[in-house]
Structures are given as structure tokens and as C-alpha cells.
Amino acid sequence: MLAQLRNPPGGRDARIMLRALAVDRVGTGLWAASSVLYLTFVTHLGSQRIGVLLGTAGVAGIAGSPLAGRLATRFPVRPLLIGCHLLRLVTLTLVLLCTRFEALLVVVAVTYLGDRAAKTLEMLFATRAAGERRAAYQALSRSAANAGYGLGAGLAAIGLAAGTADAYRALILGNALSFLVAAALVWRTGEPGGAAGPTRPEARRVCAEGPRRGLWRTWRTGAGGPRWGLWRTGAGGPRSGLWRLGAKGSRWGSGRRPAEGPRQDGGTPGPAKGPRRGGGTPGPAKGPWRDRGYLRFVLLDIPMNLDDSVLGVGLPLWLVTRTSAPHALVPAFLVINTVLVVLLQLAVSRRAEGPRKAVRAVALYGVLLFATCALLAASTGCGTWTAAGALLAAAVLVTMAELMRSVSSWELAVLLAPPDERAAYLGVAGMSQSIQKSAGPPLLTGVVMAAGPAGWLALGAAVAGLSVWQRRCCEERLRAPEEPAPAAGPV
């Protein structure tokens, strides 16, 4: 893993981005450990108001992913990510200055929105920079993120030991400064290339013949792959926009086109082709919000993220309220999760790299989460150490489920999206995790745990069944036959 971190997929820019991600997560660890205490003892908010504030912020964060995806279709990813870091720097600084609940509600909500937007942009950066090795990069990013999060939580423990208002303020300021360092690191990277769009011209030529005169810039996405570029004509009439020249000479574009006029070769312009879906089926450009197959994937991906709430909410509360296991085990759940993710993420990612492995990992996730729920159900009514062993085993299994989900969910979100609209699609896919963070804890505490052991068994069976459905839907979309493209005029 250390060798991979020194030379990750994507080269120098990816290595710098991993450092920025780790620094960002150090700040996240500081915030996670200190935010509730800061809001309680410094701003003097009651528990009900803190719940409303954090819940509202979580809902606001849901909008961050599609907003980032939409912006990434129009602007480069690198400055957008820098903007997200600087936005959170400003809002976290304002948290230290705000004393009224209404003002805190706004700035914390904007912070969470910027946080989710930044995570989507980091995913998009990796997709473009790492290319076909994006699963390996995702594994490295998960390891770096968890290491940073653990370091942040450890640093927070030092400040929390002091227990003073100034110590809490210092921890919040440390989180804000982590965004400044992350922005400086991202500034050192270059704009990633890849299938989502061109970044650096490799060839230039001036067309001096025919009515299309002007500057043509082309980029080649790979050996024998399609070429991308910007085109503009001269005196023959202003025609500007984006074009793509595929391996078979097909071309599509967008921009201002005259109502009539001959092509350079004297032919008639052929029909424009729409972007291809993940399975290779061409269709009209309709975007993720009108792509029912992709929206079904995103909807089914919400329960595929429940491992996060099971680990952070279900396990601790179930131990405290329904078992005789010692309460000192609660921190061990986080330790087990952090250590296993750092050590095993890269190895587990190989089980989800590529379409076939990613689809199989979805079903394996359902099996692992069902086993986790079964152990939680069985931990009641047992002796102290039997219950402790069952809960520790459940922590291991839910972490293995998380390892599977973290890579397969991202890999499928990329594979199922049309390459030409990947930024917008990934923005919508990022909503599943945000929705789960808002809906998962109330589901566990208000429905699953209220039903007792039967509630855990029902949850495990439901997720396992949905994982089978998710796998089947992904397989059908991935193996959709490629329809013949409409005939295009000679190029």
C-alpha cells in the first residue's frame, strides 16, 4: 500500500490529491469529535436545537452532490474543488463568530453543502485522473481518508481533555485551517483529463480550405480513441461549439450552427448523436434526472449505504440499551473499522475492479450486512462476553461490507453513466450517501431497534434482497446491446 501511495494511479497529481484528501479528513475528524461539545458548552444550544441544526445541515448536504456535478459539466474540476475548500474555510470561521441559532443554522448548512460537493468533485477528479485504474485509486483514497480521520480524532482527544471553551474553539479553527491547506495542495495539481473532456491540446492545425476556416484544436483520449476539441469558423459564418470525432468518423457537437451552408466536403451535415449510456446503447441527451435506469440505481444505492449508520448508530446504541456487553467496547468499534479500512481497502478493491467484479460485490455486500444484522439480533439475552464477542464480530463484518460498498458503488456509478455526461451523473449518484446519512439514523432508532431482534433480521433480509435486485439491474444495463448508430455524412 505504501508503494501504491508513492506512485498512485494518476501520477503526481493523484499523489498530491491524496495528500489534500488526508488533510481534509484530519479536519473532519476534529469536527466530528468536537462539534457537539462546542455547540453545547460554547454556543449553549440545547440537545433539541443541536439535533435540528445538524439534521437540517444534513438535508442541505444532499443538494451538494448534484450541484457539484452540474457545475463540473461547465467548469474545470480543479478550481471548483478549491472553491469548495475555501467556502468551508469561510463558513467554519463564521461558526466561531456566530452566537445566534439562526445564523449557526445557515453557516453549518452551507458547510455541509460544500462538504458533499467537495466529495463529489474528488470522486470526479479521481475518475478522470486514474482512468481505468479508478478502483485502485478509490481504495487508496479510502485508506488515506480513514488515516486522516483517525489522526484528527486523536488530536481532538487532546483538546477535549482540556475541556475549556478555548480548546473547543481551537479544534474548530483547526478544521477550518485544514481546508486552507487542502486548497493549497489542490492548487498544485493540474486539471485532470480523461473521457469527461479535454484538458491539454496535443495537436493544432489551421484549416485553410473551404468555408470552415479558423483554428481547430484536437485532443486524443487514447490510442485509436475519439478526438475532442473546440471548433470555430472564420468569415464563412460564425459556427462555434464542441465536437467529437469518433473512430468511425461519426461526429456530434453543440453550439451555434447556421441554418444552411455546405460542409467542407460538400456533403450534408449528418444527424447528431446523443451520448451513450453505460451499457453502450445510444440515445438522446436527456441527463441523469430523466434516465430512469440510472435513477433506479441511485435509489437502490441508498440502502446499500446503511452500513454507515449501522456502525455509527446501531452498534453503540444496541450495545448500551439491549445487551450486557461492557460499554468500553463502543470505542473499539471505530478502532476496528479504521484499522481494517486502512489495511484492507486496497486488497478488497481488487474484488470490485471492473464491471463483473463490481456487480458481484453488490450481492456480497447484502450477504455481509445480513450476517451483521443476524449477529446483532443474536447478541440479546446472552452472557456478557458472548454478547461482546457477537458485537465485535458484527463490527468486523459491517466493516467488510463497507469495504465492498465503497468501491463497488463508486465503480458502478461511473460504469453506468454515459462518458459524455459523467460529471452530472456522478453528482446525482453522490446523493445516495447524503440521503442515507439523513434517513439512516432515524430508520434504525425509530423502526429497526424499536422492533427488537426481529427488526434487525428484517433489515438484513431487506438489504440482501435489494442487493440482488441492484445486481440484476446493473447487469442488464451493462450488457445492453449496442444499437447501430445513425448514418453520418462523410467527414
CSV table of C-alpha atoms in Angstrom, one decimal:
chain,number,residue,atom,x,y,z
A,1,MET,CA,0.0,0.0,0.0
A,2,LEU,CA,2.8,2.4,0.8
A,3,ALA,CA,4.3,1.8,-2.6
A,4,GLN,CA,0.9,2.5,-4.2
A,5,LEU,CA,0.6,5.7,-2.2
A,6,ARG,CA,4.0,6.9,-3.5
A,7,ASN,CA,3.1,6.1,-7.1
A,8,PRO,CA,-0.8,6.0,-7.3
A,9,PRO,CA,-2.8,5.7,-10.5
A,10,GLY,CA,-2.8,9.2,-12.0
A,11,GLY,CA,0.8,10.0,-11.1
A,12,ARG,CA,1.9,13.2,-9.5
A,13,ASP,CA,-1.5,15.0,-9.4
A,14,ALA,CA,-3.2,12.0,-7.9
A,15,ARG,CA,-0.5,11.8,-5.2
A,16,ILE,CA,-1.0,15.4,-4.3
A,17,MET,CA,-4.8,15.0,-4.3
A,18,LEU,CA,-4.4,12.1,-1.8
A,19,ARG,CA,-2.5,14.3,0.5
A,20,ALA,CA,-5.1,17.0,0.2
A,21,LEU,CA,-7.8,14.5,0.9
A,22,ALA,CA,-6.0,13.2,4.0
A,23,VAL,CA,-5.6,16.8,5.3
A,24,ASP,CA,-9.3,17.4,4.7
A,25,ARG,CA,-10.2,14.3,6.7
A,26,VAL,CA,-8.0,15.3,9.6
A,27,GLY,CA,-10.2,18.4,9.8
A,28,THR,CA,-13.3,16.2,9.6
A,29,GLY,CA,-12.1,14.1,12.5
A,30,LEU,CA,-11.6,17.3,14.5
A,31,TRP,CA,-15.1,18.5,13.7
A,32,ALA,CA,-16.8,15.1,14.4
A,33,ALA,CA,-15.2,14.8,17.8
A,34,SER,CA,-15.7,18.4,18.9
A,35,SER,CA,-18.8,19.9,17.2
A,36,VAL,CA,-21.5,18.7,19.6
A,37,LEU,CA,-19.4,19.7,22.6
A,38,TYR,CA,-18.7,23.1,21.1
A,39,LEU,CA,-22.3,23.7,20.3
A,40,THR,CA,-23.3,22.6,23.8
A,41,PHE,CA,-20.7,24.4,26.0
A,42,VAL,CA,-19.7,27.4,23.9
A,43,THR,CA,-22.8,28.4,22.0
A,44,HIS,CA,-25.1,27.0,24.7
A,45,LEU,CA,-27.5,25.2,22.4
A,46,GLY,CA,-29.9,22.6,23.8
A,47,SER,CA,-29.8,19.0,22.6
A,48,GLN,CA,-33.1,19.5,20.6
A,49,ARG,CA,-31.7,22.6,18.8
A,50,ILE,CA,-28.4,20.8,18.1
A,51,GLY,CA,-30.4,17.9,16.5
A,52,VAL,CA,-32.4,20.3,14.4
A,53,LEU,CA,-29.2,22.1,13.3
A,54,LEU,CA,-27.3,19.0,12.3
A,55,GLY,CA,-30.3,17.4,10.7
A,56,THR,CA,-31.0,20.5,8.6
A,57,ALA,CA,-27.4,20.6,7.6
A,58,GLY,CA,-27.5,17.0,6.5
A,59,VAL,CA,-30.5,17.7,4.3
A,60,ALA,CA,-28.7,20.7,2.8
A,61,GLY,CA,-25.8,18.5,2.1
A,62,ILE,CA,-27.9,16.3,-0.2
A,63,ALA,CA,-28.0,19.2,-2.7
A,64,GLY,CA,-24.2,19.4,-2.7
A,65,SER,CA,-23.6,16.4,-4.9
A,66,PRO,CA,-25.9,17.2,-7.9
A,67,LEU,CA,-24.9,20.9,-7.7
A,68,ALA,CA,-21.2,19.9,-8.0
A,69,GLY,CA,-21.9,17.5,-10.8
A,70,ARG,CA,-23.9,20.2,-12.7
A,71,LEU,CA,-21.1,22.8,-12.3
A,72,ALA,CA,-18.4,20.3,-13.3
A,73,THR,CA,-20.1,19.9,-16.7
A,74,ARG,CA,-19.4,23.6,-17.4
A,75,PHE,CA,-16.3,24.4,-15.4
A,76,PRO,CA,-13.0,22.7,-14.7
A,77,VAL,CA,-13.0,20.4,-11.6
A,78,ARG,CA,-9.8,21.8,-10.0
A,79,PRO,CA,-11.0,25.4,-9.4
A,80,LEU,CA,-14.4,24.1,-8.3
A,81,LEU,CA,-12.7,21.9,-5.6
A,82,ILE,CA,-10.5,24.8,-4.5
A,83,GLY,CA,-13.7,26.9,-4.2
A,84,CYS,CA,-15.4,24.3,-2.0
A,85,HIS,CA,-12.4,24.2,0.3
A,86,LEU,CA,-12.3,28.0,0.6
A,87,LEU,CA,-16.1,28.1,1.1
A,88,ARG,CA,-15.8,25.8,4.1
A,89,LEU,CA,-12.9,27.8,5.4
A,90,VAL,CA,-15.1,30.9,5.5
A,91,THR,CA,-18.2,29.1,6.9
A,92,LEU,CA,-16.2,27.3,9.7
A,93,THR,CA,-14.6,30.7,10.6
A,94,LEU,CA,-18.1,32.2,10.8
A,95,VAL,CA,-19.2,29.4,13.2
A,96,LEU,CA,-16.7,30.8,15.7
A,97,LEU,CA,-18.2,34.2,15.3
A,98,CYS,CA,-21.9,33.3,15.4
A,99,THR,CA,-23.8,33.1,18.6
A,100,ARG,CA,-27.4,33.0,17.4
A,101,PHE,CA,-29.1,29.8,16.4
A,102,GLU,CA,-30.4,31.1,13.2
A,103,ALA,CA,-27.0,32.3,12.0
A,104,LEU,CA,-25.4,29.0,13.0
A,105,LEU,CA,-28.1,27.1,11.1
A,106,VAL,CA,-27.2,28.9,7.9
A,107,VAL,CA,-23.4,28.6,8.1
A,108,VAL,CA,-23.4,25.0,9.2
A,109,ALA,CA,-25.8,24.1,6.4
A,110,VAL,CA,-23.6,25.8,3.8
A,111,THR,CA,-20.6,23.9,5.3
A,112,TYR,CA,-22.3,20.6,4.8
A,113,LEU,CA,-23.3,21.5,1.3
A,114,GLY,CA,-19.7,22.4,0.5
A,115,ASP,CA,-18.6,19.2,2.1
A,116,ARG,CA,-20.7,17.0,-0.1
A,117,ALA,CA,-19.9,19.0,-3.2
A,118,ALA,CA,-16.2,18.6,-2.4
A,119,LYS,CA,-16.5,14.8,-2.0
A,120,THR,CA,-18.3,14.5,-5.4
A,121,LEU,CA,-15.6,16.7,-7.1
A,122,GLU,CA,-12.8,14.5,-5.5
A,123,MET,CA,-14.6,11.4,-7.0
A,124,LEU,CA,-14.8,13.1,-10.4
A,125,PHE,CA,-11.1,14.1,-10.2
A,126,ALA,CA,-10.2,10.5,-9.5
A,127,THR,CA,-12.3,9.2,-12.3
A,128,ARG,CA,-10.6,11.4,-14.8
A,129,ALA,CA,-7.1,11.2,-13.4
A,130,ALA,CA,-6.9,7.5,-12.7
A,131,GLY,CA,-8.8,6.3,-15.8
A,132,GLU,CA,-9.3,2.5,-15.8
A,133,ARG,CA,-7.5,2.2,-12.5
A,134,ARG,CA,-10.0,4.3,-10.7
A,135,ALA,CA,-10.9,1.4,-8.3
A,136,ALA,CA,-7.3,1.2,-7.1
A,137,TYR,CA,-7.3,5.0,-6.6
A,138,GLN,CA,-10.5,4.8,-4.7
A,139,ALA,CA,-9.0,2.2,-2.4
A,140,LEU,CA,-6.0,4.4,-1.8
A,141,SER,CA,-8.2,7.4,-1.1
A,142,ARG,CA,-10.3,5.5,1.4
A,143,SER,CA,-7.1,4.4,3.2
A,144,ALA,CA,-5.8,8.0,3.2
A,145,ALA,CA,-9.1,9.4,4.3
A,146,ASN,CA,-9.5,7.0,7.2
A,147,ALA,CA,-5.9,7.5,8.3
A,148,GLY,CA,-6.6,11.3,8.3
A,149,TYR,CA,-9.9,10.9,10.1
A,150,GLY,CA,-8.2,8.8,12.8
A,151,LEU,CA,-5.4,11.3,13.2
A,152,GLY,CA,-8.0,14.1,13.5
A,153,ALA,CA,-9.9,12.3,16.2
A,154,GLY,CA,-6.7,11.6,18.1
A,155,LEU,CA,-5.8,15.3,18.0
A,156,ALA,CA,-9.3,16.2,19.1
A,157,ALA,CA,-8.9,13.9,22.1
A,158,ILE,CA,-6.0,16.1,23.3
A,159,GLY,CA,-8.2,19.2,23.1
A,160,LEU,CA,-11.2,17.6,24.6
A,161,ALA,CA,-9.1,16.5,27.6
A,162,ALA,CA,-8.6,20.2,28.4
A,163,GLY,CA,-12.4,20.7,28.3
A,164,THR,CA,-12.3,24.6,28.0
A,165,ALA,CA,-14.1,26.9,25.6
A,166,ASP,CA,-10.8,28.0,24.1
A,167,ALA,CA,-9.8,24.3,23.5
A,168,TYR,CA,-13.1,23.7,21.6
A,169,ARG,CA,-12.6,26.9,19.6
A,170,ALA,CA,-9.1,25.7,18.7
A,171,LEU,CA,-10.4,22.4,17.4
A,172,ILE,CA,-13.0,24.2,15.2
A,173,LEU,CA,-10.3,26.6,13.9
A,174,GLY,CA,-8.1,23.6,13.2
A,175,ASN,CA,-10.8,22.1,11.0
A,176,ALA,CA,-11.1,25.4,9.1
A,177,LEU,CA,-7.3,25.6,8.6
A,178,SER,CA,-7.3,22.1,7.2
A,179,PHE,CA,-9.4,23.4,4.3
A,180,LEU,CA,-6.9,26.1,3.6
A,181,VAL,CA,-4.0,23.6,3.4
A,182,ALA,CA,-6.2,21.3,1.2
A,183,ALA,CA,-6.9,24.1,-1.2
A,184,ALA,CA,-3.2,25.0,-1.4
A,185,LEU,CA,-2.4,21.3,-2.3
A,186,VAL,CA,-5.2,21.1,-4.9
A,187,TRP,CA,-3.7,24.4,-6.4
A,188,ARG,CA,-0.5,22.4,-7.1
A,189,THR,CA,-2.3,19.9,-9.3
A,190,GLY,CA,-3.3,20.1,-12.9
A,191,GLU,CA,-6.8,19.8,-14.3
A,192,PRO,CA,-7.4,16.1,-14.8
A,193,GLY,CA,-8.0,14.8,-18.3
A,194,GLY,CA,-10.0,11.7,-19.4
A,195,ALA,CA,-13.1,10.8,-21.1
A,196,ALA,CA,-15.1,13.5,-19.5
A,197,GLY,CA,-13.4,16.2,-21.5
A,198,PRO,CA,-10.2,17.5,-22.9
A,199,THR,CA,-7.6,19.3,-20.9
A,200,ARG,CA,-4.4,19.7,-22.9
A,201,PRO,CA,-4.1,20.1,-26.7
A,202,GLU,CA,-1.9,17.6,-28.4
A,203,ALA,CA,-2.2,18.9,-32.0
A,204,ARG,CA,-3.2,22.1,-33.7
A,205,ARG,CA,-3.9,22.7,-37.3
A,206,VAL,CA,-5.4,25.5,-39.3
A,207,CYS,CA,-7.9,24.7,-42.0
A,208,ALA,CA,-7.2,27.0,-44.9
A,209,GLU,CA,-9.6,25.4,-47.4
A,210,GLY,CA,-13.4,25.6,-47.8
A,211,PRO,CA,-15.9,27.7,-45.9
A,212,ARG,CA,-14.6,26.4,-42.5
A,213,ARG,CA,-11.6,28.5,-41.8
A,214,GLY,CA,-10.3,29.0,-38.3
A,215,LEU,CA,-8.4,27.4,-35.5
A,216,TRP,CA,-9.0,23.7,-34.8
A,217,ARG,CA,-7.7,22.2,-31.6
A,218,THR,CA,-7.9,18.4,-31.1
A,219,TRP,CA,-7.3,16.1,-28.2
A,220,ARG,CA,-7.0,12.3,-28.4
A,221,THR,CA,-8.4,10.5,-25.4
A,222,GLY,CA,-6.4,7.3,-26.1
A,223,ALA,CA,-4.8,5.2,-28.8
A,224,GLY,CA,-7.4,4.9,-31.5
A,225,GLY,CA,-9.9,6.6,-29.4
A,226,PRO,CA,-12.2,9.5,-30.1
A,227,ARG,CA,-10.9,13.0,-30.6
A,228,TRP,CA,-12.3,16.0,-28.8
A,229,GLY,CA,-12.0,19.7,-29.5
A,230,LEU,CA,-13.4,23.2,-29.9
A,231,TRP,CA,-14.2,24.5,-33.4
A,232,ARG,CA,-14.7,27.9,-34.8
A,233,THR,CA,-15.0,29.1,-38.3
A,234,GLY,CA,-13.9,32.3,-39.9
A,235,ALA,CA,-15.6,34.5,-42.4
A,236,GLY,CA,-17.8,31.8,-43.7
A,237,GLY,CA,-20.1,32.3,-40.8
A,238,PRO,CA,-19.7,32.1,-37.1
A,239,ARG,CA,-20.0,28.4,-36.1
A,240,SER,CA,-18.7,27.6,-32.6
A,241,GLY,CA,-19.2,24.8,-30.2
A,242,LEU,CA,-17.9,21.4,-29.1
A,243,TRP,CA,-17.2,18.5,-31.5
A,244,ARG,CA,-16.2,14.9,-31.2
A,245,LEU,CA,-14.7,12.7,-33.9
A,246,GLY,CA,-15.0,9.0,-33.3
A,247,ALA,CA,-13.1,6.1,-34.6
A,248,LYS,CA,-15.6,5.5,-37.4
A,249,GLY,CA,-15.8,9.2,-38.4
A,250,SER,CA,-19.1,9.9,-36.6
A,251,ARG,CA,-19.4,13.4,-35.2
A,252,TRP,CA,-21.6,15.2,-32.9
A,253,GLY,CA,-21.5,18.6,-31.4
A,254,SER,CA,-23.2,21.6,-29.8
A,255,GLY,CA,-23.1,25.3,-30.3
A,256,ARG,CA,-24.3,27.8,-32.9
A,257,ARG,CA,-24.8,26.3,-36.4
A,258,PRO,CA,-26.1,28.1,-39.4
A,259,ALA,CA,-29.4,27.2,-40.9
A,260,GLU,CA,-27.8,26.3,-44.2
A,261,GLY,CA,-24.5,26.1,-45.8
A,262,PRO,CA,-22.2,23.5,-47.4
A,263,ARG,CA,-19.8,21.4,-45.4
A,264,GLN,CA,-16.2,21.5,-46.2
A,265,ASP,CA,-16.5,18.2,-48.2
A,266,GLY,CA,-19.7,19.4,-50.0
A,267,GLY,CA,-21.9,16.9,-48.2
A,268,THR,CA,-24.9,17.4,-45.9
A,269,PRO,CA,-24.3,17.5,-42.2
A,270,GLY,CA,-25.3,14.2,-40.6
A,271,PRO,CA,-27.5,13.9,-37.6
A,272,ALA,CA,-26.1,14.5,-34.2
A,273,LYS,CA,-25.6,11.5,-32.0
A,274,GLY,CA,-26.6,11.6,-28.4
A,275,PRO,CA,-24.4,10.3,-25.5
A,276,ARG,CA,-24.2,6.6,-24.9
A,277,ARG,CA,-25.5,5.1,-21.7
A,278,GLY,CA,-23.2,3.0,-19.6
A,279,GLY,CA,-24.3,-0.2,-21.4
A,280,GLY,CA,-23.3,1.2,-24.7
A,281,THR,CA,-26.9,2.0,-26.0
A,282,PRO,CA,-27.1,5.3,-27.9
A,283,GLY,CA,-29.9,7.6,-27.1
A,284,PRO,CA,-30.9,11.2,-26.9
A,285,ALA,CA,-29.1,13.5,-24.5
A,286,LYS,CA,-31.6,13.6,-21.6
A,287,GLY,CA,-29.4,13.9,-18.5
A,288,PRO,CA,-29.5,11.9,-15.2
A,289,TRP,CA,-32.8,13.2,-14.0
A,290,ARG,CA,-34.7,11.7,-16.9
A,291,ASP,CA,-32.6,8.5,-17.1
A,292,ARG,CA,-34.9,6.1,-15.2
A,293,GLY,CA,-32.4,3.3,-15.2
A,294,TYR,CA,-29.7,5.4,-13.6
A,295,LEU,CA,-32.2,6.9,-11.1
A,296,ARG,CA,-33.2,3.4,-10.1
A,297,PHE,CA,-29.5,2.6,-9.4
A,298,VAL,CA,-29.2,5.7,-7.2
A,299,LEU,CA,-32.4,4.8,-5.4
A,300,LEU,CA,-31.3,1.3,-4.7
A,301,ASP,CA,-27.9,2.5,-3.7
A,302,ILE,CA,-29.4,4.3,-0.7
A,303,PRO,CA,-29.9,1.1,1.4
A,304,MET,CA,-26.5,-0.1,0.1
A,305,ASN,CA,-25.0,2.7,2.3
A,306,LEU,CA,-26.7,1.6,5.5
A,307,ASP,CA,-23.5,0.1,6.9
A,308,ASP,CA,-22.5,3.7,7.9
A,309,SER,CA,-25.5,4.1,10.2
A,310,VAL,CA,-25.2,0.5,11.5
A,311,LEU,CA,-21.6,1.2,12.6
A,312,GLY,CA,-22.0,4.7,13.9
A,313,VAL,CA,-25.5,4.5,15.4
A,314,GLY,CA,-26.9,0.9,15.5
A,315,LEU,CA,-23.9,-0.9,17.1
A,316,PRO,CA,-23.3,1.6,20.0
A,317,LEU,CA,-27.0,2.1,20.9
A,318,TRP,CA,-27.8,-1.6,20.7
A,319,LEU,CA,-24.9,-2.4,23.0
A,320,VAL,CA,-25.9,0.2,25.5
A,321,THR,CA,-29.7,-0.5,25.5
A,322,ARG,CA,-30.2,-4.2,24.7
A,323,THR,CA,-27.1,-6.2,25.7
A,324,SER,CA,-25.0,-6.7,28.8
A,325,ALA,CA,-21.7,-6.1,27.0
A,326,PRO,CA,-19.3,-3.6,28.6
A,327,HIS,CA,-19.7,0.0,27.4
A,328,ALA,CA,-16.0,0.3,27.0
A,329,LEU,CA,-16.4,-1.7,23.7
A,330,VAL,CA,-18.0,1.3,22.0
A,331,PRO,CA,-14.7,3.0,21.0
A,332,ALA,CA,-13.4,-0.4,19.8
A,333,PHE,CA,-15.9,-0.4,17.0
A,334,LEU,CA,-14.4,2.7,15.5
A,335,VAL,CA,-10.9,1.4,16.0
A,336,ILE,CA,-11.7,-1.9,14.3
A,337,ASN,CA,-13.3,0.0,11.4
A,338,THR,CA,-10.4,2.5,10.9
A,339,VAL,CA,-7.7,-0.1,11.1
A,340,LEU,CA,-9.3,-2.6,8.8
A,341,VAL,CA,-10.2,0.1,6.2
A,342,VAL,CA,-6.6,1.4,6.2
A,343,LEU,CA,-5.1,-2.1,5.9
A,344,LEU,CA,-7.5,-4.0,3.7
A,345,GLN,CA,-9.1,-1.4,1.3
A,346,LEU,CA,-6.6,-1.8,-1.4
A,347,ALA,CA,-6.8,-5.6,-1.3
A,348,VAL,CA,-10.6,-5.6,-1.2
A,349,SER,CA,-10.8,-3.2,-4.1
A,350,ARG,CA,-9.5,-5.9,-6.4
A,351,ARG,CA,-12.7,-7.7,-5.8
A,352,ALA,CA,-14.7,-4.8,-7.3
A,353,GLU,CA,-12.5,-3.6,-10.1
A,354,GLY,CA,-14.2,-3.8,-13.5
A,355,PRO,CA,-17.9,-4.5,-14.3
A,356,ARG,CA,-18.2,-8.1,-13.4
A,357,LYS,CA,-16.4,-7.9,-10.0
A,358,ALA,CA,-18.3,-4.7,-9.1
A,359,VAL,CA,-21.6,-6.3,-9.8
A,360,ARG,CA,-20.7,-9.4,-7.7
A,361,ALA,CA,-19.5,-7.2,-4.9
A,362,VAL,CA,-23.1,-5.7,-4.6
A,363,ALA,CA,-24.5,-9.1,-3.8
A,364,LEU,CA,-21.7,-9.9,-1.4
A,365,TYR,CA,-22.5,-6.6,0.4
A,366,GLY,CA,-26.0,-7.9,1.0
A,367,VAL,CA,-24.8,-11.1,2.4
A,368,LEU,CA,-22.3,-9.4,4.8
A,369,LEU,CA,-24.9,-6.9,6.1
A,370,PHE,CA,-27.4,-9.7,6.6
A,371,ALA,CA,-24.8,-11.6,8.7
A,372,THR,CA,-24.1,-8.4,10.7
A,373,CYS,CA,-27.8,-7.9,11.5
A,374,ALA,CA,-28.1,-11.6,12.5
A,375,LEU,CA,-25.3,-11.2,15.0
A,376,LEU,CA,-26.9,-8.1,16.4
A,377,ALA,CA,-30.2,-9.9,16.8
A,378,ALA,CA,-28.4,-12.8,18.5
A,379,SER,CA,-26.5,-10.6,20.9
A,380,THR,CA,-29.5,-10.1,23.2
A,381,GLY,CA,-30.2,-12.4,26.0
A,382,CYS,CA,-26.6,-13.7,26.0
A,383,GLY,CA,-23.9,-13.6,28.6
A,384,THR,CA,-21.7,-10.5,28.9
A,385,TRP,CA,-18.7,-12.0,27.0
A,386,THR,CA,-20.8,-13.8,24.4
A,387,ALA,CA,-22.6,-10.6,23.6
A,388,ALA,CA,-19.3,-8.7,23.4
A,389,GLY,CA,-17.9,-11.3,21.0
A,390,ALA,CA,-21.0,-11.1,18.8
A,391,LEU,CA,-20.9,-7.3,18.7
A,392,LEU,CA,-17.1,-7.3,17.9
A,393,ALA,CA,-17.7,-9.8,15.1
A,394,ALA,CA,-20.6,-7.6,13.8
A,395,ALA,CA,-18.2,-4.7,13.7
A,396,VAL,CA,-15.8,-6.7,11.6
A,397,LEU,CA,-18.5,-7.8,9.2
A,398,VAL,CA,-20.1,-4.4,8.8
A,399,THR,CA,-16.6,-3.0,8.0
A,400,MET,CA,-16.1,-5.7,5.4
A,401,ALA,CA,-19.5,-4.7,3.9
A,402,GLU,CA,-18.3,-1.1,3.9
A,403,LEU,CA,-15.1,-2.0,2.1
A,404,MET,CA,-17.2,-3.8,-0.6
A,405,ARG,CA,-19.7,-1.0,-0.9
A,406,SER,CA,-17.2,1.9,-1.0
A,407,VAL,CA,-15.5,0.6,-4.2
A,408,SER,CA,-18.4,-1.2,-6.0
A,409,SER,CA,-20.9,1.6,-5.6
A,410,TRP,CA,-18.4,4.2,-7.0
A,411,GLU,CA,-17.3,1.9,-9.8
A,412,LEU,CA,-20.8,1.1,-10.9
A,413,ALA,CA,-21.8,4.8,-10.7
A,414,VAL,CA,-19.0,5.5,-13.2
A,415,LEU,CA,-19.6,2.5,-15.4
A,416,LEU,CA,-23.4,3.1,-15.7
A,417,ALA,CA,-23.0,6.8,-16.6
A,418,PRO,CA,-22.6,8.0,-20.2
A,419,PRO,CA,-19.0,9.0,-20.6
A,420,ASP,CA,-20.0,12.4,-22.1
A,421,GLU,CA,-22.3,13.3,-19.1
A,422,ARG,CA,-20.3,11.6,-16.4
A,423,ALA,CA,-20.0,14.7,-14.2
A,424,ALA,CA,-23.7,15.3,-14.0
A,425,TYR,CA,-24.5,11.6,-13.4
A,426,LEU,CA,-21.9,11.2,-10.6
A,427,GLY,CA,-23.3,14.3,-9.0
A,428,VAL,CA,-26.7,12.6,-8.8
A,429,ALA,CA,-25.1,9.3,-7.7
A,430,GLY,CA,-23.5,11.1,-4.8
A,431,MET,CA,-26.9,11.9,-3.3
A,432,SER,CA,-27.5,8.3,-2.2
A,433,GLN,CA,-24.9,8.6,0.6
A,434,SER,CA,-26.2,12.0,1.7
A,435,ILE,CA,-29.8,10.7,1.8
A,436,GLN,CA,-28.7,7.7,3.9
A,437,LYS,CA,-26.9,9.9,6.4
A,438,SER,CA,-30.1,11.9,6.9
A,439,ALA,CA,-32.6,9.0,6.8
A,440,GLY,CA,-30.5,6.1,8.2
A,441,PRO,CA,-30.2,7.0,11.9
A,442,PRO,CA,-34.0,7.7,12.3
A,443,LEU,CA,-34.7,4.4,10.5
A,444,LEU,CA,-32.5,2.4,12.8
A,445,THR,CA,-33.6,4.1,16.1
A,446,GLY,CA,-37.3,4.6,15.3
A,447,VAL,CA,-38.1,1.4,13.4
A,448,VAL,CA,-35.4,-1.3,13.5
A,449,MET,CA,-34.3,-1.1,17.1
A,450,ALA,CA,-37.8,-0.4,18.3
A,451,ALA,CA,-38.8,-3.8,16.8
A,452,GLY,CA,-36.1,-5.6,18.7
A,453,PRO,CA,-34.1,-8.6,17.2
A,454,ALA,CA,-36.8,-9.1,14.6
A,455,GLY,CA,-36.2,-5.6,13.4
A,456,TRP,CA,-32.5,-6.4,12.7
A,457,LEU,CA,-33.4,-9.6,10.9
A,458,ALA,CA,-36.0,-7.8,8.8
A,459,LEU,CA,-33.5,-5.1,7.9
A,460,GLY,CA,-30.8,-7.6,6.9
A,461,ALA,CA,-33.2,-9.6,4.8
A,462,ALA,CA,-34.5,-6.4,3.1
A,463,VAL,CA,-31.0,-5.2,2.2
A,464,ALA,CA,-30.0,-8.6,1.0
A,465,GLY,CA,-33.0,-8.7,-1.3
A,466,LEU,CA,-32.4,-5.2,-2.6
A,467,SER,CA,-28.8,-6.1,-3.3
A,468,VAL,CA,-29.9,-8.9,-5.5
A,469,TRP,CA,-32.2,-6.6,-7.4
A,470,GLN,CA,-29.5,-4.0,-7.7
A,471,ARG,CA,-27.1,-6.6,-9.1
A,472,ARG,CA,-29.7,-7.7,-11.7
A,473,CYS,CA,-30.5,-4.2,-12.8
A,474,CYS,CA,-26.8,-3.3,-13.1
A,475,GLU,CA,-26.1,-6.5,-15.2
A,476,GLU,CA,-29.0,-5.7,-17.5
A,477,ARG,CA,-27.8,-2.2,-18.1
A,478,LEU,CA,-24.1,-3.1,-18.5
A,479,ARG,CA,-24.8,-5.8,-21.1
A,480,ALA,CA,-27.4,-3.8,-23.1
A,481,PRO,CA,-26.5,-4.4,-26.8
A,482,GLU,CA,-25.1,-1.6,-28.7
A,483,GLU,CA,-27.6,-0.5,-31.4
A,484,PRO,CA,-26.3,0.6,-34.7
A,485,ALA,CA,-25.5,4.3,-34.9
A,486,PRO,CA,-27.4,6.5,-37.3
A,487,ALA,CA,-25.6,7.1,-40.6
A,488,ALA,CA,-23.5,10.2,-40.6
A,489,GLY,CA,-22.3,12.1,-43.6
A,490,PRO,CA,-18.8,11.8,-44.8
A,491,VAL,CA,-16.2,13.6,-42.7
